[in-house]
Short mmCIF file of C-alpha atoms in Angstrom, two decimals:
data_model
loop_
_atom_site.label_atom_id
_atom_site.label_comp_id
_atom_site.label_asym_id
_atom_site.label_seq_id
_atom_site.Cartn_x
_atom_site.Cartn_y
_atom_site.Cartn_z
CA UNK A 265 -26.51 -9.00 -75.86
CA UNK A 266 -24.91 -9.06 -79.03
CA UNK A 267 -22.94 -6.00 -80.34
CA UNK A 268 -23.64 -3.74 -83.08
CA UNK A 269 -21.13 -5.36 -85.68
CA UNK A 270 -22.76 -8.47 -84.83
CA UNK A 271 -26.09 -6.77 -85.76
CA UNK A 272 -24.68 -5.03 -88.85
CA UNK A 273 -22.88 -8.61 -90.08
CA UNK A 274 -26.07 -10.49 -89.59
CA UNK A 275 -28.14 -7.90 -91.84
CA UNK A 276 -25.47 -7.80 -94.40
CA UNK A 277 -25.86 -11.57 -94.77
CA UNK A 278 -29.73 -11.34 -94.86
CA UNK A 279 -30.23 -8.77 -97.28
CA UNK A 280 -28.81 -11.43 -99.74
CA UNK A 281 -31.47 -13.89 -98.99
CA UNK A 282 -33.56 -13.63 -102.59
CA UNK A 283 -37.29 -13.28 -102.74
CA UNK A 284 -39.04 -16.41 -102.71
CA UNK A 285 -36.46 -18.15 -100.04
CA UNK A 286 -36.10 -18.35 -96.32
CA UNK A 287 -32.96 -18.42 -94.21
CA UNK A 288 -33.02 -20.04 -90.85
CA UNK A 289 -31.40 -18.22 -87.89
CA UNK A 290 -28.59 -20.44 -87.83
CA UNK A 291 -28.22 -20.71 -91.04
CA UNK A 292 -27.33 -16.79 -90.86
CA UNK A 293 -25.48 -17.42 -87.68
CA UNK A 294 -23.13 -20.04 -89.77
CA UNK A 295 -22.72 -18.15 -92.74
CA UNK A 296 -21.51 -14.89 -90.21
CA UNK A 297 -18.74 -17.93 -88.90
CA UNK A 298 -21.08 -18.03 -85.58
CA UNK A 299 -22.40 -20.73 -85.39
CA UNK A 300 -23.44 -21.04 -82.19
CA UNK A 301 -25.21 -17.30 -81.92
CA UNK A 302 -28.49 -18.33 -83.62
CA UNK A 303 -31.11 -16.58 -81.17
CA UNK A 304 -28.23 -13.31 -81.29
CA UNK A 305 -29.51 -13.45 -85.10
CA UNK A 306 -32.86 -13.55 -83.94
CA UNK A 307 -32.17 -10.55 -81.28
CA UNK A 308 -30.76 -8.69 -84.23
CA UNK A 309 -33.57 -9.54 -86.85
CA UNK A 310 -36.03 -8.52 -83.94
CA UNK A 311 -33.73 -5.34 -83.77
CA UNK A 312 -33.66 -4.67 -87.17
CA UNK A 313 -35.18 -1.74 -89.20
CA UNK A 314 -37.07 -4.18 -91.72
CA UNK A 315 -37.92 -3.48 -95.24
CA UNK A 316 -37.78 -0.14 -94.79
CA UNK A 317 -34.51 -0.04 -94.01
CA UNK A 318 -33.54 -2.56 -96.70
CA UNK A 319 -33.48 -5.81 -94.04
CA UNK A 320 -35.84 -8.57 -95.09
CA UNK A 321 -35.99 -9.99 -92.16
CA UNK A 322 -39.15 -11.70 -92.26
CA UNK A 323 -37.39 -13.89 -94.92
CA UNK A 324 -35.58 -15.30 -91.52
CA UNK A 325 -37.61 -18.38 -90.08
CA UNK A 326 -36.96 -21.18 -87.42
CA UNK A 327 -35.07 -24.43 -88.96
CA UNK A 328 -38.63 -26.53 -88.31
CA UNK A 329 -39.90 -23.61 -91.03
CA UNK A 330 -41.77 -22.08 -88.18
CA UNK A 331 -42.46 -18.38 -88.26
CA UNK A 332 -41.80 -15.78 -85.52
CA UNK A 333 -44.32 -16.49 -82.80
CA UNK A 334 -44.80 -12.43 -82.58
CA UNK A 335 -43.79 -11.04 -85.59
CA UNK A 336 -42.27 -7.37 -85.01
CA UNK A 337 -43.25 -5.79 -87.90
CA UNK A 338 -47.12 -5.73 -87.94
CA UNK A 339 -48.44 -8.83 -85.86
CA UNK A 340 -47.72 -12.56 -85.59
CA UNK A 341 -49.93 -13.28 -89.50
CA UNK A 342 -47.65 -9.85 -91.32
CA UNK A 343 -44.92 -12.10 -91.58
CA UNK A 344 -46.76 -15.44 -93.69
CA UNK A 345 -48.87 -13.06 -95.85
CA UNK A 346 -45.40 -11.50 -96.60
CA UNK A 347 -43.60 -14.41 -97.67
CA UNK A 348 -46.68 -15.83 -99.59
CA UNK A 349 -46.77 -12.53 -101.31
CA UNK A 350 -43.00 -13.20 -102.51
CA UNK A 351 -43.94 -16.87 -103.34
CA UNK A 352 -42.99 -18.78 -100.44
CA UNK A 353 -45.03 -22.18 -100.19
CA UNK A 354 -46.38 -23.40 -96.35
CA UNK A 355 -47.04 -26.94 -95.63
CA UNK A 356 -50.77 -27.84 -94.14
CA UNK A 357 -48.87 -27.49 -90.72
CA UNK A 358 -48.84 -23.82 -91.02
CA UNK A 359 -44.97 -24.11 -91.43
CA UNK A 360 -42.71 -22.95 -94.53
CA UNK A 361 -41.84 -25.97 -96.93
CA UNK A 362 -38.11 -25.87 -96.29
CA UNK A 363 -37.23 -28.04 -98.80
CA UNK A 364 -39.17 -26.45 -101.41
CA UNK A 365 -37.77 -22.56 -100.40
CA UNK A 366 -34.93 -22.63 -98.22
CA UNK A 367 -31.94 -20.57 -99.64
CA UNK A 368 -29.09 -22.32 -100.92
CA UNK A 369 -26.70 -19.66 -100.18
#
């Protein structure tokens, strides 16, 4: 399991992500210079304190622009109504339009 630097690096990173754009796991993981430690991203934004501890990661999404199968903050549909809520456009697949709202960091 990752470490707690890792954890603290890869919330640092996400707490840039604007409102209104995703990030995907690697995407996090590259921008932290590890880019081979996507799902350690996802352990840490599973880990994380959320919102409420100034960590938004539900703006954190597979590359496909799939959502967390089990979202840990409130159930697997708290994390869409979220990111609709902040503007974030789906496709008919369910999935978030990545080319429309993925974050340009």
């Amino acid at each position: 399991m990752a470490d707690e630097a890792f954890f603290q690096r890869a919330y640092d990173i996400v707490r840039q992500i604007p409102r209104g754009r995703v990030a995907t796991y690697g995407q996090v993981a590259r921008m932290m210079g590890e880019p081979r430690k996507a799902r350690f991203v996802g352990f840490a934004m599973h880990s994380s304190p959320g919102m409420a501890g100034g960590v938004p990661c539900h703006r954190v999404v597979f590359a496909d622009g799939s959502l967390a199968p089990g979202f840990a903050f409130g159930g697997p549909g708290q994390q869409r109504r979220i990111l609709q809520e902040e503007g974030v456009g789906f496709l008919p697949s369910g999935k978030v339009d990545m080319r429309r709202f993925q974050w340009e960091a």
